[in-house]
């Protein structure tokens, strides 16, 4: 079982979530909705988790294929449902950018495997109705 502890530490809505290893994530809401902009919005944390989960998968897959990943970045854009409460992620697009001596077909396959098979965050979002799309760029 995983345990996360969350404590209010800044104003009304500034919280820190800490895992069992002491890793901390700061969260808050915007000043317009009563926060102090102390940290990321909780819904943004989900997109960060998607990026981290898929990135780890992709690097591990390419490493097993003896591809040299010298650099890796992801741009994630999300659009939430309009006029609904709660407002879920409706569309999320990721652009994976990999640098190194990498076969573009292997990179595309690694991204597909992560997004459709291995990434638990992607599957969680998908089950919530999110439309996930992605593109892959390899720079040698």
CSV table of C-alpha atoms in Angstrom, one decimal:
chain,number,residue,atom,x,y,z
A,1,UNK,CA,0.0,0.0,0.0
A,2,UNK,CA,1.2,3.5,-0.8
A,3,UNK,CA,0.8,6.3,1.7
A,4,UNK,CA,0.8,10.0,0.9
A,5,UNK,CA,0.6,12.7,3.6
A,6,UNK,CA,-0.8,16.1,2.7
A,7,UNK,CA,-0.5,19.1,5.0
A,8,UNK,CA,-1.6,22.7,4.6
A,9,UNK,CA,1.5,24.9,4.9
A,10,UNK,CA,0.8,28.2,3.0
A,11,UNK,CA,-2.4,30.3,3.3
A,12,UNK,CA,-5.7,28.7,2.8
A,13,UNK,CA,-5.0,26.4,-0.1
A,14,UNK,CA,-1.2,25.9,-0.2
A,15,UNK,CA,-0.5,22.2,0.5
A,16,UNK,CA,2.5,19.9,0.5
A,17,UNK,CA,2.1,16.2,-0.3
A,18,UNK,CA,4.9,14.0,0.9
A,19,UNK,CA,5.5,10.3,0.0
A,20,UNK,CA,7.0,7.7,2.3
A,21,UNK,CA,10.5,8.6,0.9
A,22,UNK,CA,10.2,12.3,1.8
A,23,UNK,CA,9.6,13.5,-1.8
A,24,UNK,CA,7.5,16.6,-1.7
A,25,UNK,CA,5.0,18.2,-4.2
A,26,UNK,CA,3.7,21.7,-3.6
A,27,UNK,CA,0.1,22.4,-4.6
A,28,UNK,CA,-2.2,25.4,-4.5
A,29,UNK,CA,-4.9,27.2,-6.5
A,30,UNK,CA,-4.7,30.5,-8.3
A,31,UNK,CA,-5.1,33.8,-6.5
A,32,UNK,CA,-8.3,34.3,-8.5
A,33,UNK,CA,-9.8,31.2,-6.8
A,34,UNK,CA,-8.4,31.9,-3.3
A,35,UNK,CA,-4.9,30.6,-3.4
A,36,UNK,CA,-1.4,32.1,-3.3
A,37,UNK,CA,0.1,30.4,-6.3
A,38,UNK,CA,2.3,28.4,-3.9
A,39,UNK,CA,2.5,25.4,-6.1
A,40,UNK,CA,1.1,23.5,-9.1
A,41,UNK,CA,-2.6,22.9,-9.5
A,42,UNK,CA,-3.7,19.4,-8.6
A,43,UNK,CA,-5.0,18.7,-12.1
A,44,UNK,CA,-1.6,19.7,-13.5
A,45,UNK,CA,0.0,17.2,-11.2
A,46,UNK,CA,-1.9,14.5,-13.2
A,47,UNK,CA,-0.4,15.7,-16.4
A,48,UNK,CA,3.1,15.8,-14.8
A,49,UNK,CA,2.5,12.2,-13.7
A,50,UNK,CA,1.5,11.2,-17.2
A,51,UNK,CA,4.8,12.7,-18.5
A,52,UNK,CA,6.9,11.1,-15.9
A,53,UNK,CA,5.3,7.7,-16.2
A,54,UNK,CA,5.5,7.6,-20.0
A,55,UNK,CA,9.1,9.0,-20.0
A,56,UNK,CA,10.3,6.3,-17.7
A,57,UNK,CA,8.7,3.6,-19.9
A,58,UNK,CA,10.1,5.0,-23.1
A,59,UNK,CA,13.7,5.3,-21.8
A,60,UNK,CA,13.6,1.8,-20.4
A,61,UNK,CA,12.2,0.3,-23.6
A,62,UNK,CA,14.8,2.1,-25.8
A,63,UNK,CA,17.6,1.2,-23.4
A,64,UNK,CA,16.7,-2.5,-23.8
A,65,UNK,CA,16.9,-2.0,-27.5
A,66,UNK,CA,20.4,-0.5,-27.1
A,67,UNK,CA,19.3,2.9,-28.3
A,68,UNK,CA,21.4,5.9,-27.1
A,69,UNK,CA,19.0,8.4,-25.5
A,70,UNK,CA,21.1,11.5,-24.9
A,71,UNK,CA,18.2,13.9,-24.3
A,72,UNK,CA,14.5,13.6,-23.7
A,73,UNK,CA,11.7,16.1,-23.3
A,74,UNK,CA,7.9,16.1,-23.5
A,75,UNK,CA,5.6,19.0,-24.1
A,76,UNK,CA,2.1,18.2,-22.7
A,77,UNK,CA,-1.0,20.2,-23.6
A,78,UNK,CA,-4.3,19.5,-21.9
A,79,UNK,CA,-7.8,20.8,-22.4
A,80,UNK,CA,-10.4,20.3,-19.7
A,81,UNK,CA,-14.2,19.9,-20.1
A,82,UNK,CA,-16.0,23.2,-20.3
A,83,UNK,CA,-19.0,24.0,-18.2
A,84,UNK,CA,-18.8,20.9,-16.0
A,85,UNK,CA,-18.0,20.3,-12.3
A,86,UNK,CA,-15.9,18.3,-11.9
A,87,UNK,CA,-14.1,19.3,-15.0
A,88,UNK,CA,-12.0,16.3,-16.3
A,89,UNK,CA,-9.2,16.3,-18.9
A,90,UNK,CA,-11.0,16.0,-22.2
A,91,UNK,CA,-8.0,16.1,-24.6
A,92,UNK,CA,-4.4,15.7,-23.8
A,93,UNK,CA,-1.6,15.8,-26.4
A,94,UNK,CA,2.0,14.9,-25.8
A,95,UNK,CA,5.0,15.7,-28.1
A,96,UNK,CA,7.9,13.4,-27.2
A,97,UNK,CA,11.3,14.8,-28.3
A,98,UNK,CA,14.2,12.4,-28.1
A,99,UNK,CA,17.8,13.2,-28.9
A,100,UNK,CA,20.6,10.8,-29.6
A,101,UNK,CA,21.5,7.9,-31.9
A,102,UNK,CA,17.9,6.5,-32.0
A,103,UNK,CA,16.1,4.6,-34.7
A,104,UNK,CA,12.9,6.7,-35.3
A,105,UNK,CA,10.8,3.6,-35.8
A,106,UNK,CA,12.0,2.2,-32.4
A,107,UNK,CA,11.2,5.5,-30.8
A,108,UNK,CA,7.7,5.6,-32.2
A,109,UNK,CA,7.1,2.0,-31.1
A,110,UNK,CA,8.4,2.7,-27.6
A,111,UNK,CA,6.0,5.7,-27.3
A,112,UNK,CA,3.1,3.6,-28.6
A,113,UNK,CA,3.9,0.8,-26.1
A,114,UNK,CA,4.1,3.2,-23.2
A,115,UNK,CA,0.9,5.1,-24.1
A,116,UNK,CA,-1.2,2.0,-25.0
A,117,UNK,CA,0.2,-0.7,-22.8
A,118,UNK,CA,2.5,0.2,-19.9
A,119,UNK,CA,1.7,3.7,-18.6
A,120,UNK,CA,-0.8,3.4,-15.7
A,121,UNK,CA,-1.4,7.2,-15.7
A,122,UNK,CA,-2.4,7.1,-19.4
A,123,UNK,CA,-4.8,4.2,-18.8
A,124,UNK,CA,-6.3,6.0,-15.8
A,125,UNK,CA,-6.9,9.1,-17.9
A,126,UNK,CA,-8.3,7.0,-20.8
A,127,UNK,CA,-10.7,5.2,-18.5
A,128,UNK,CA,-11.9,8.7,-17.4
A,129,UNK,CA,-12.7,9.5,-21.0
A,130,UNK,CA,-9.6,11.5,-21.9
A,131,UNK,CA,-8.7,11.5,-25.6
A,132,UNK,CA,-4.9,11.0,-25.6
A,133,UNK,CA,-2.8,11.8,-28.7
A,134,UNK,CA,0.9,12.0,-29.2
A,135,UNK,CA,3.7,12.8,-31.7
A,136,UNK,CA,7.3,11.7,-31.7
A,137,UNK,CA,10.3,13.6,-32.8
A,138,UNK,CA,13.8,12.2,-33.0
A,139,UNK,CA,16.8,14.5,-33.3
A,140,UNK,CA,20.1,12.8,-34.1
